[in-house]
Tab-separated table of N, CA, C and O in Angstrom:
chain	number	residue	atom	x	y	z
C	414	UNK	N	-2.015	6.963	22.294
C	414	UNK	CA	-1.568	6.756	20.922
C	414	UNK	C	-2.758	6.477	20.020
C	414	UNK	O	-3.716	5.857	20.482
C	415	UNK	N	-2.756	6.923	18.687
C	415	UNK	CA	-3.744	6.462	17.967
C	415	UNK	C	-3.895	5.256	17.668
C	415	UNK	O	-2.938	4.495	17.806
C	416	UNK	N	-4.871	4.883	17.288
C	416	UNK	CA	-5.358	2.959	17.325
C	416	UNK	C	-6.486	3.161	15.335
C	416	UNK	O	-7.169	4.055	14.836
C	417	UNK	N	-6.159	2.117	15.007
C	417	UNK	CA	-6.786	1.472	13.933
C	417	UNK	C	-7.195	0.156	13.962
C	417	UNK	O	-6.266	-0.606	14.226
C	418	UNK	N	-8.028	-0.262	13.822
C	418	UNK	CA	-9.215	-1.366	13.767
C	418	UNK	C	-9.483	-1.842	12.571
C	418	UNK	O	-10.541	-1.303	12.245
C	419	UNK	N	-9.134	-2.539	11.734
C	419	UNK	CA	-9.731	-2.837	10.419
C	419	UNK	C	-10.460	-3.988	11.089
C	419	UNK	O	-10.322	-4.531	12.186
C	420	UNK	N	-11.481	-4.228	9.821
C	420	UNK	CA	-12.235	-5.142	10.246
C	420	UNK	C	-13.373	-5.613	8.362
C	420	UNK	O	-13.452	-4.855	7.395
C	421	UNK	N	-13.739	-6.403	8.430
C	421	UNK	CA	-14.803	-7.050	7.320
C	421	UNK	C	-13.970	-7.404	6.430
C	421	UNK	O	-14.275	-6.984	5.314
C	422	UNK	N	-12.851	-8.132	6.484
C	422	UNK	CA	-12.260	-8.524	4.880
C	422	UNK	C	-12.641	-10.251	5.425
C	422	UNK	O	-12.876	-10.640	6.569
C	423	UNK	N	-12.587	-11.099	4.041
C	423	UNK	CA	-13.072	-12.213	4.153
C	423	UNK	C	-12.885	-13.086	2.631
C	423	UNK	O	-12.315	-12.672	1.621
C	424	UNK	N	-13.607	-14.510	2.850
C	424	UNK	CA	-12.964	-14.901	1.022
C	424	UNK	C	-14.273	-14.273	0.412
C	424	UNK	O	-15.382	-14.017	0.882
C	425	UNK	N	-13.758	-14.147	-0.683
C	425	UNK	CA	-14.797	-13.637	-1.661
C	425	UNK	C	-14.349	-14.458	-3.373
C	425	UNK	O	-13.222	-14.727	-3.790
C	426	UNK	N	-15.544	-14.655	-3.979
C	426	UNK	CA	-15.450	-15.250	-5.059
C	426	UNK	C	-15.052	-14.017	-6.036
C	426	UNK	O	-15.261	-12.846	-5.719
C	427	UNK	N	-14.415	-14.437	-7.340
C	427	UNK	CA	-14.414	-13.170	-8.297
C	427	UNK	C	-15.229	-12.869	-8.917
C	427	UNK	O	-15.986	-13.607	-9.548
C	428	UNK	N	-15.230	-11.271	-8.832
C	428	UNK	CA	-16.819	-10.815	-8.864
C	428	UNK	C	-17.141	-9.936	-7.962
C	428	UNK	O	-17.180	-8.712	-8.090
C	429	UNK	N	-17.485	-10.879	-6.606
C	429	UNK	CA	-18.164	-10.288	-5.150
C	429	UNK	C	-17.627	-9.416	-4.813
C	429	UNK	O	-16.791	-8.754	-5.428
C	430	UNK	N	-18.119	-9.253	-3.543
C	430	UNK	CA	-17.562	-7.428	-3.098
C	430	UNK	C	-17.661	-7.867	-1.429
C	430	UNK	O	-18.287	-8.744	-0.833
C	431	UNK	N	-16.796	-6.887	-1.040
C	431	UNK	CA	-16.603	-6.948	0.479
C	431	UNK	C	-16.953	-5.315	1.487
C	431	UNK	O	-16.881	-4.260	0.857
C	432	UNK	N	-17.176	-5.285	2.432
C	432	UNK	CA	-17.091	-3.606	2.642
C	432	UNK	C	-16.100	-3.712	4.068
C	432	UNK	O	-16.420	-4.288	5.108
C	433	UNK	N	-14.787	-2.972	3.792
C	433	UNK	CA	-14.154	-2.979	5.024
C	433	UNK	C	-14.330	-1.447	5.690
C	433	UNK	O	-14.457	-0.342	5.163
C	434	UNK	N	-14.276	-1.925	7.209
C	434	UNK	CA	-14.239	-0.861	8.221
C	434	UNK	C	-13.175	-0.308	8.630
C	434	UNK	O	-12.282	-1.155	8.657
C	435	UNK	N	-12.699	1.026	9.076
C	435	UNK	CA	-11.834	0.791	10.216
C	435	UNK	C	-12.143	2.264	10.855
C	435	UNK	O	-12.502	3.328	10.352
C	436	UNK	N	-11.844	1.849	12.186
C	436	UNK	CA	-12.435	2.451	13.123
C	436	UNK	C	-10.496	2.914	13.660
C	436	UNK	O	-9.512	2.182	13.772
C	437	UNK	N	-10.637	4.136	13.829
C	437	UNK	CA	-9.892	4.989	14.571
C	437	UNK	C	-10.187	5.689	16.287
C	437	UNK	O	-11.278	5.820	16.842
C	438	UNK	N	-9.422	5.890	16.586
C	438	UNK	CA	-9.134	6.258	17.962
C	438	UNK	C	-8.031	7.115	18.935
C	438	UNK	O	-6.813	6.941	18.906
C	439	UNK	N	-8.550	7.810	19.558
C	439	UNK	CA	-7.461	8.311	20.000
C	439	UNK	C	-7.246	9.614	18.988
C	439	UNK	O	-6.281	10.342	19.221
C	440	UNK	N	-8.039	9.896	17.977
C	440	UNK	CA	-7.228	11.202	16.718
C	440	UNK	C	-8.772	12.167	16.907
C	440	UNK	O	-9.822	12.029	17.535
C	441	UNK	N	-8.284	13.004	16.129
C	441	UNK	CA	-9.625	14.112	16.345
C	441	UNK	C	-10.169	13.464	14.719
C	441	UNK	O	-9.344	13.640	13.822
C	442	UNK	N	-10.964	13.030	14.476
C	442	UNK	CA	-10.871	11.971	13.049
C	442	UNK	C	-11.444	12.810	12.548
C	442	UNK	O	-10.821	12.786	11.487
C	443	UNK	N	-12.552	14.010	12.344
C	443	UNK	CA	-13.081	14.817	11.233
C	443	UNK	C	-11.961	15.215	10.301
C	443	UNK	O	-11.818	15.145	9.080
C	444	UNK	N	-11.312	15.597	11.166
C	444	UNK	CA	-9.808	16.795	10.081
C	444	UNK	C	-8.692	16.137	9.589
C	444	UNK	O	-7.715	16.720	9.118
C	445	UNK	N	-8.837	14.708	9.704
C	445	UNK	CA	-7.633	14.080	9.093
C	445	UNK	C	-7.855	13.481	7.629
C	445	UNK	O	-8.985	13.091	7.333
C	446	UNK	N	-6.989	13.411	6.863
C	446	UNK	CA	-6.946	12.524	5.487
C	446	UNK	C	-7.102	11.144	5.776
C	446	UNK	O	-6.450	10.500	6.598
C	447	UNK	N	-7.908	10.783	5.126
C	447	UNK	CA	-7.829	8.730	5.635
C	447	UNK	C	-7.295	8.474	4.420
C	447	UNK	O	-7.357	9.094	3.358
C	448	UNK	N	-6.528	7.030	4.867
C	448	UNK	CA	-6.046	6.383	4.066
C	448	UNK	C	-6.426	5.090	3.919
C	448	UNK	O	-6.648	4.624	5.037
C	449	UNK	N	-6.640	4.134	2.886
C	449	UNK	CA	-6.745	2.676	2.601
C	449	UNK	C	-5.261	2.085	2.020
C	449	UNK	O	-4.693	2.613	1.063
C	450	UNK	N	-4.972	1.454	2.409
C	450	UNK	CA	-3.672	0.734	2.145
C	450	UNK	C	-3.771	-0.991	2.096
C	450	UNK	O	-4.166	-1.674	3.041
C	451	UNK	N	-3.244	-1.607	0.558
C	451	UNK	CA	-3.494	-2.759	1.416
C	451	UNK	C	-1.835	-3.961	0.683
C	451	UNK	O	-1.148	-3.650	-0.290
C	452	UNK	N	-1.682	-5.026	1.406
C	452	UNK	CA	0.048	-5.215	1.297
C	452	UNK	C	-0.355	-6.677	0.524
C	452	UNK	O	-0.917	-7.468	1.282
C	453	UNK	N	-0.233	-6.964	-0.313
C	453	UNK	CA	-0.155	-9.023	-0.834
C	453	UNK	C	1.405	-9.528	-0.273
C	453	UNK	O	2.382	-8.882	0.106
C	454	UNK	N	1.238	-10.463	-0.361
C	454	UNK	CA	2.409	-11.443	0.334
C	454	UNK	C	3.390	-11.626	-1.083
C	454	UNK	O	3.186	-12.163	-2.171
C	455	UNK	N	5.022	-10.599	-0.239
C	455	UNK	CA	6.029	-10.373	-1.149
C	455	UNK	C	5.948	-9.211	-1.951
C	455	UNK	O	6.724	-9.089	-2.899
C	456	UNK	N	5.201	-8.436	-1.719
C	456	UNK	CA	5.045	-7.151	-2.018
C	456	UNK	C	5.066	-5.981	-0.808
C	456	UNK	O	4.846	-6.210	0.382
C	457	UNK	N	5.351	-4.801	-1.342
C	457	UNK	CA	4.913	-3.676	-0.891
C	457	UNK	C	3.649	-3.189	-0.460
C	457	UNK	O	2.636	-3.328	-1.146
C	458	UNK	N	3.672	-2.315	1.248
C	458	UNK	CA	2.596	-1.788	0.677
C	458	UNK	C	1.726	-1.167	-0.016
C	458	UNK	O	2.518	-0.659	-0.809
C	459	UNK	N	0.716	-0.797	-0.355
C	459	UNK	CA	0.520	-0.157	-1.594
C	459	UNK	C	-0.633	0.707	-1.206
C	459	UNK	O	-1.310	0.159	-0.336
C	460	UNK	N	-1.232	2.291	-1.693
C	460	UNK	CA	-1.926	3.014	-1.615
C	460	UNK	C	-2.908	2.608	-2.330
C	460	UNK	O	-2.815	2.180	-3.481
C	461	UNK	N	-4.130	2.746	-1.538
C	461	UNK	CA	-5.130	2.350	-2.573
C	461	UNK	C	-6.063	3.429	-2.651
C	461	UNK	O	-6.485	3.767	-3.757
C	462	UNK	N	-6.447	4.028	-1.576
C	462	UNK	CA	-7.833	5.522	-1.639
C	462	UNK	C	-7.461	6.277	-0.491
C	462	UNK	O	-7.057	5.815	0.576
C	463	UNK	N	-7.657	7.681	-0.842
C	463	UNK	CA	-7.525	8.455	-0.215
C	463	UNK	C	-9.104	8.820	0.022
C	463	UNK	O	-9.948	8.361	-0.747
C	464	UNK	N	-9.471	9.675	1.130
C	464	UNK	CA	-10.610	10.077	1.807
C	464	UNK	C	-10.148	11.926	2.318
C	464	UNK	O	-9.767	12.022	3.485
C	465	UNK	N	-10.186	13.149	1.558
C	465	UNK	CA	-10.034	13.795	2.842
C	465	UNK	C	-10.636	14.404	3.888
C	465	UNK	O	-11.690	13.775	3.792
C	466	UNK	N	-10.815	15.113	4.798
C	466	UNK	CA	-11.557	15.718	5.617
C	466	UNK	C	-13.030	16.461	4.925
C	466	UNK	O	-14.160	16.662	5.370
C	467	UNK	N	-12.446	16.694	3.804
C	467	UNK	CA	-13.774	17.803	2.755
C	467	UNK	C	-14.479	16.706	1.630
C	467	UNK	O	-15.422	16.882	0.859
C	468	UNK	N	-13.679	15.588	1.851
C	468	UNK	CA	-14.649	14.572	1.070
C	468	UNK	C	-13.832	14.367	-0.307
C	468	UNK	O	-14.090	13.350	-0.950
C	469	UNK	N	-13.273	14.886	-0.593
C	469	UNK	CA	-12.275	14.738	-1.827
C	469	UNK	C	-11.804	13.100	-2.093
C	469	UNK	O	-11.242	12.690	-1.077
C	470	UNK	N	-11.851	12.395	-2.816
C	470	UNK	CA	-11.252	11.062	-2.740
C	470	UNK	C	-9.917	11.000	-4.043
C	470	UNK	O	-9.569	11.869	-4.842
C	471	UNK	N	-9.434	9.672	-3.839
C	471	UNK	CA	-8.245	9.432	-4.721
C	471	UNK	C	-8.018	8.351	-4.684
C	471	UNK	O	-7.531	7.917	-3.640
C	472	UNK	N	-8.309	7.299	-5.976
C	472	UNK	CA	-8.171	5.977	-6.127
C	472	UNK	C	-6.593	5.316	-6.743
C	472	UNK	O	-6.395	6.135	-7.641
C	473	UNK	N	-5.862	4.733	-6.775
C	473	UNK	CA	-5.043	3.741	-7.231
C	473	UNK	C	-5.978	3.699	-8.805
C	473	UNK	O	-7.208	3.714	-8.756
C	474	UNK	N	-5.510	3.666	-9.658
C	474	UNK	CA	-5.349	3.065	-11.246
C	474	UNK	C	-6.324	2.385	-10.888
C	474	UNK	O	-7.489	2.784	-10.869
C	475	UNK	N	-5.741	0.769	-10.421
C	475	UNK	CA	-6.233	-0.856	-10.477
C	475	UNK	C	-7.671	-0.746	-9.936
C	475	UNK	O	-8.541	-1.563	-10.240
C	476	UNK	N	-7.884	0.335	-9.093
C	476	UNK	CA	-9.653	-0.102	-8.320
C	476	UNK	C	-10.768	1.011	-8.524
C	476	UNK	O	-11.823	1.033	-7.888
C	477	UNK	N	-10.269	2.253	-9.831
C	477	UNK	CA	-10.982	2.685	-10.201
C	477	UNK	C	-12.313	2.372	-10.438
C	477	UNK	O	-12.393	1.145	-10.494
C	478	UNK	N	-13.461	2.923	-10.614
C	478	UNK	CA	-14.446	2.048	-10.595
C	478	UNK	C	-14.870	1.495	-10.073
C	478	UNK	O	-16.066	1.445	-10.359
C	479	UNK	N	-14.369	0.402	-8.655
C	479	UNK	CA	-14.683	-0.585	-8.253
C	479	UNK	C	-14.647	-0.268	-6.841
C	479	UNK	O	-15.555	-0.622	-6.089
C	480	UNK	N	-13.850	0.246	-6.533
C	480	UNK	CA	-13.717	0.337	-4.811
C	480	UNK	C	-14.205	1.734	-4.699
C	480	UNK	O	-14.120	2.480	-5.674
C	481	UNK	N	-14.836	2.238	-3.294
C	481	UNK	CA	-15.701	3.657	-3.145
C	481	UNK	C	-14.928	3.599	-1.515
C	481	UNK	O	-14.926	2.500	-0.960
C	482	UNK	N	-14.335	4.707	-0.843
C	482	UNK	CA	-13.826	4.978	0.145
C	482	UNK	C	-14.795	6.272	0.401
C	482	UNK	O	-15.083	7.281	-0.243
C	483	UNK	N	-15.218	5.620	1.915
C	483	UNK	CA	-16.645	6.990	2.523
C	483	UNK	C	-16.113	6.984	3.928
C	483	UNK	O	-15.163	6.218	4.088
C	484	UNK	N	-16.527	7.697	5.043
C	484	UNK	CA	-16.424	7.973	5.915
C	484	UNK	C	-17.367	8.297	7.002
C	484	UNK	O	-17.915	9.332	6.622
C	485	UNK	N	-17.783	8.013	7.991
C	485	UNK	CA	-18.597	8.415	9.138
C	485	UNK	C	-18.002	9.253	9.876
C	485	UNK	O	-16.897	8.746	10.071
C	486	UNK	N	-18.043	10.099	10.340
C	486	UNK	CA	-17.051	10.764	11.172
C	486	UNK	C	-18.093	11.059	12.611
C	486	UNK	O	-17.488	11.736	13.443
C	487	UNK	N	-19.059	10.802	12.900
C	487	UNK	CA	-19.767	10.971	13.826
C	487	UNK	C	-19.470	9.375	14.540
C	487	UNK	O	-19.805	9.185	15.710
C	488	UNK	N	-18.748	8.156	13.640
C	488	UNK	CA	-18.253	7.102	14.161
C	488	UNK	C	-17.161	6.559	14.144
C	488	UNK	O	-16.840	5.409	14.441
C	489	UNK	N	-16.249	7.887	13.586
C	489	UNK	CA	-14.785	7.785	13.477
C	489	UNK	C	-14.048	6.574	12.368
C	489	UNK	O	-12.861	6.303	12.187
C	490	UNK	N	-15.070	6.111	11.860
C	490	UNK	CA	-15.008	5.171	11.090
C	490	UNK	C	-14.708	5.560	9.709
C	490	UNK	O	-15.382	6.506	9.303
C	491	UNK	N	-13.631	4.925	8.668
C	491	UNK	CA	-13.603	4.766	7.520
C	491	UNK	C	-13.927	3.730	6.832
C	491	UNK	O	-13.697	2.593	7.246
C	492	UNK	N	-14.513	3.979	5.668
C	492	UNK	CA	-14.675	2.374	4.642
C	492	UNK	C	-14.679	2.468	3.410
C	492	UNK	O	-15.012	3.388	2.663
C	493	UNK	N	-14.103	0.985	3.143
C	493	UNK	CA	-13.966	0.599	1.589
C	493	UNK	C	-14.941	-0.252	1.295
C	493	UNK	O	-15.106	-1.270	1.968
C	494	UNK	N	-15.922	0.144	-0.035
C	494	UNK	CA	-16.697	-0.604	-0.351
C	494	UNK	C	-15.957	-1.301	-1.529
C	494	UNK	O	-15.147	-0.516	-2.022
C	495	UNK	N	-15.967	-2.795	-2.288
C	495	UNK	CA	-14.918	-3.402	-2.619
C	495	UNK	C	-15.602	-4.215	-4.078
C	495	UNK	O	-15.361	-5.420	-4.146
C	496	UNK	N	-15.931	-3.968	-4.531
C	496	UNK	CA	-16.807	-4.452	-5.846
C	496	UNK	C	-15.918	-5.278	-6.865
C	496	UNK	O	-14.690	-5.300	-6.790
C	497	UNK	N	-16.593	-5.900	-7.749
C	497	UNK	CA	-15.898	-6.933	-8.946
C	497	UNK	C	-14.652	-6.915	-8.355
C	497	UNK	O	-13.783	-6.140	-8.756
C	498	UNK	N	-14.464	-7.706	-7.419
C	498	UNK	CA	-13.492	-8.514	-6.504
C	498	UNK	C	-12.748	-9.038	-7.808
C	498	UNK	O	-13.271	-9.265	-8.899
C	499	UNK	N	-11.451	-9.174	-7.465
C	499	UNK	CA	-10.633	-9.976	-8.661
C	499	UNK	C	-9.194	-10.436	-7.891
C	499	UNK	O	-8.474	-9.666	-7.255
C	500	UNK	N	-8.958	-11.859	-8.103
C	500	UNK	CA	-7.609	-12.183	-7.114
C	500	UNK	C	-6.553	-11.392	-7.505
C	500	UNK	O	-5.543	-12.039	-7.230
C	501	UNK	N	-6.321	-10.600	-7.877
C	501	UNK	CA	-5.285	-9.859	-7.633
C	501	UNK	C	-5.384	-8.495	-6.518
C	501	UNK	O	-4.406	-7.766	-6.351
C	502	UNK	N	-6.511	-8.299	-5.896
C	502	UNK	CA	-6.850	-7.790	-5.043
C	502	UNK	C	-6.634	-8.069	-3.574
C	502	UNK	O	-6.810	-7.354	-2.588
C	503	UNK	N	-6.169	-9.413	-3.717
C	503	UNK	CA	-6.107	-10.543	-2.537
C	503	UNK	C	-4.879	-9.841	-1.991
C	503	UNK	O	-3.816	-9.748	-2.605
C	504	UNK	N	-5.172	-9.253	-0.522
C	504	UNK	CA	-4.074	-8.635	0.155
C	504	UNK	C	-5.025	-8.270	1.368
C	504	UNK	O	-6.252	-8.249	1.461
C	505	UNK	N	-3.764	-7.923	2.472
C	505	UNK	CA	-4.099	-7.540	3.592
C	505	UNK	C	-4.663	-6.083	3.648
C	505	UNK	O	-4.353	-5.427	2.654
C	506	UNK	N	-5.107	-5.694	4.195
C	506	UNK	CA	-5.586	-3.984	4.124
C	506	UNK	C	-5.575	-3.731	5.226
C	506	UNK	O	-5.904	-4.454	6.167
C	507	UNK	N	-4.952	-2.007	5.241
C	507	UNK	CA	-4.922	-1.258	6.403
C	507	UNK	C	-5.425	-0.079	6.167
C	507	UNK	O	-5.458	0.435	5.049
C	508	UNK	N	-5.884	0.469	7.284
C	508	UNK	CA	-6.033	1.882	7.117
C	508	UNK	C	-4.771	2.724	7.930
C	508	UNK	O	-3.874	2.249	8.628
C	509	UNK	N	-5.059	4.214	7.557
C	509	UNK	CA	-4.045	5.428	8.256
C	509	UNK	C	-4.636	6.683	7.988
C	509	UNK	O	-5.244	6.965	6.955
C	510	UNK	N	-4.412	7.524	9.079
C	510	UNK	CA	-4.554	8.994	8.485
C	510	UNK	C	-3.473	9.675	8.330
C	510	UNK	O	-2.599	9.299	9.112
C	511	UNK	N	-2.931	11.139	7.152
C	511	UNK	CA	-2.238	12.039	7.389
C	511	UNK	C	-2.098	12.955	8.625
C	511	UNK	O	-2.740	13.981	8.851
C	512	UNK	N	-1.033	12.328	9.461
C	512	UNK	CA	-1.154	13.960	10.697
C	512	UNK	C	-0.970	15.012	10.197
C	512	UNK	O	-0.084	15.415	9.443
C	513	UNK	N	-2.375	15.767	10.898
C	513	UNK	CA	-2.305	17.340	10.356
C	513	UNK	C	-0.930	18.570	10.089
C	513	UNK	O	-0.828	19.475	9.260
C	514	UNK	N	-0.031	18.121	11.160
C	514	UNK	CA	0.766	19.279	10.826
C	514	UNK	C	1.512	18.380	9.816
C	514	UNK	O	1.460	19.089	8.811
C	515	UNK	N	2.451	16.790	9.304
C	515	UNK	CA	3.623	16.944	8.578
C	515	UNK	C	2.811	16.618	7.839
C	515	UNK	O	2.689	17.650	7.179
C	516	UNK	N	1.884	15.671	7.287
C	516	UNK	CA	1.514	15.072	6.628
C	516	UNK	C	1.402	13.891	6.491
C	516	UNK	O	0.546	13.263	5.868
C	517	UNK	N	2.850	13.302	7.465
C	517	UNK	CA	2.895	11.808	7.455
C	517	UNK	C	1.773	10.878	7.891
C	517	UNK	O	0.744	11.182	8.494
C	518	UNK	N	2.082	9.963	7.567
C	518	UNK	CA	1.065	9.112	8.324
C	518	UNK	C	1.697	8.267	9.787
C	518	UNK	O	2.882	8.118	10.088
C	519	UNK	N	0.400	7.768	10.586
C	519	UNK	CA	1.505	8.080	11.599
C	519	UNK	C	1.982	6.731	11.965
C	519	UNK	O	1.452	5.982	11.144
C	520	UNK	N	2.531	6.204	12.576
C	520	UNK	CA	4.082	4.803	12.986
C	520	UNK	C	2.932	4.165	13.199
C	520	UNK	O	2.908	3.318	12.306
C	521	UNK	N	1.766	4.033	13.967
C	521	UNK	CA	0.572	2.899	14.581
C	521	UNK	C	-0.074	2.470	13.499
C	521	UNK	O	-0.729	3.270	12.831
C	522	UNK	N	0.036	0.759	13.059
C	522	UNK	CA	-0.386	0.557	12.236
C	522	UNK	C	-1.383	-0.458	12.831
C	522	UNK	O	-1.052	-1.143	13.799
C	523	UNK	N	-2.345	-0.539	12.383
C	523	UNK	CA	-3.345	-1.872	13.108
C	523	UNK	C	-3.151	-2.983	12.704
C	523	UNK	O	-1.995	-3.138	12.310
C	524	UNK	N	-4.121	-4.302	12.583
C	524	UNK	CA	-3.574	-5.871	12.440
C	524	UNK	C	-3.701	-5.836	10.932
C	524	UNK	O	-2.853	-6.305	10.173
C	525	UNK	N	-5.448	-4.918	10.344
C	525	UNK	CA	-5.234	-5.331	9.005
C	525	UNK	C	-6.680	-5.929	8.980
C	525	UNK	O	-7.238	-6.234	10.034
C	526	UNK	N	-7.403	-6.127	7.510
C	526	UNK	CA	-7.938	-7.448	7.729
C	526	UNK	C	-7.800	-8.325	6.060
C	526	UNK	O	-8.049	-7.970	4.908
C	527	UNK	N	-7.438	-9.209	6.489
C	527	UNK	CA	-7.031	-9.970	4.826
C	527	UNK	C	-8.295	-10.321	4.268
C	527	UNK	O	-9.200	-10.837	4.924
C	528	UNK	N	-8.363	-10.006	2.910
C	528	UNK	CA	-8.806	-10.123	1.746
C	528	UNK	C	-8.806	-11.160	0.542
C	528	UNK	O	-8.124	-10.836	-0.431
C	529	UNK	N	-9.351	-12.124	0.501
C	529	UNK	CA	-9.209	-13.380	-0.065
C	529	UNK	C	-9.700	-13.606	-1.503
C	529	UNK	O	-10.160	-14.740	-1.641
C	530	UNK	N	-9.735	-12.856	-2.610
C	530	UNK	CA	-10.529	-13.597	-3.927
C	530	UNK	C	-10.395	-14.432	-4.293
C	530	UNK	O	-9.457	-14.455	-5.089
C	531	UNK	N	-10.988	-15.513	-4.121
C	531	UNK	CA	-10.426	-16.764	-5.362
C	531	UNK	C	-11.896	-17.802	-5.349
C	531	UNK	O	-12.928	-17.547	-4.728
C	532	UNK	N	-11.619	-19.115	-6.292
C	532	UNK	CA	-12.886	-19.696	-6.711
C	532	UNK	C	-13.222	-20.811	-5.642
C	532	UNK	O	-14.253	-21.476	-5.747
């Protein structure tokens, strides 16, 4: 089954910046769409950047500017670089890819790693 790893979220003052990882497994990771996703407590989850296989990206409104989604693919790894941090940012984050044939993303979701802004 495929596996996701998030990893580097932490507190951050407003302002600061964080860079999260996540490491995939188990997928052929060059040819898939990555996804950044991240959930606050009592909310939905929510889309935040797209990554695709050709490098194409796609930000959420709120982190225009601020957040940069890149990719290693020689380390199967995706990341969010996370700039002028602001507590409303404060949420858990996940990653996912689109499976190639439906599109969906697929049921394996990893732990996450929470994201803390505040003073």
């Amino acid at each position: 089954q495929v596996q996701f790893v998030e990893s580097g979220g932490g507190l951050v003052q407003p302002g600061g910046s964080l860079k999260l990882s996540c490491a995939a497994s188990r997928i052929m990771f060059s040819i898939h769409t990555m996804r950044w996703y991240r959930q606050a407590p009592g909310k939905e989850r929510e889309l935040v950047a797209i990554m695709t296989s050709s490098g194409s990206t796609y930000y959420v409104d709120s982190v225009k500017g601020r957040f940069t989604i890149s990719r290693d693919n020689a380390k199967n790894t995706v990341y969010l670089q996370m700039d002028n941090l602001q507590p409303e940012d404060t949420a858990v984050y996940f990653c996912n890819a689109n499976q190639p044939r439906s599109g969906s993303t697929y049921n394996n979701w990893g732990q996450g790693t929470q994201v803390t802004v505040s003073l």
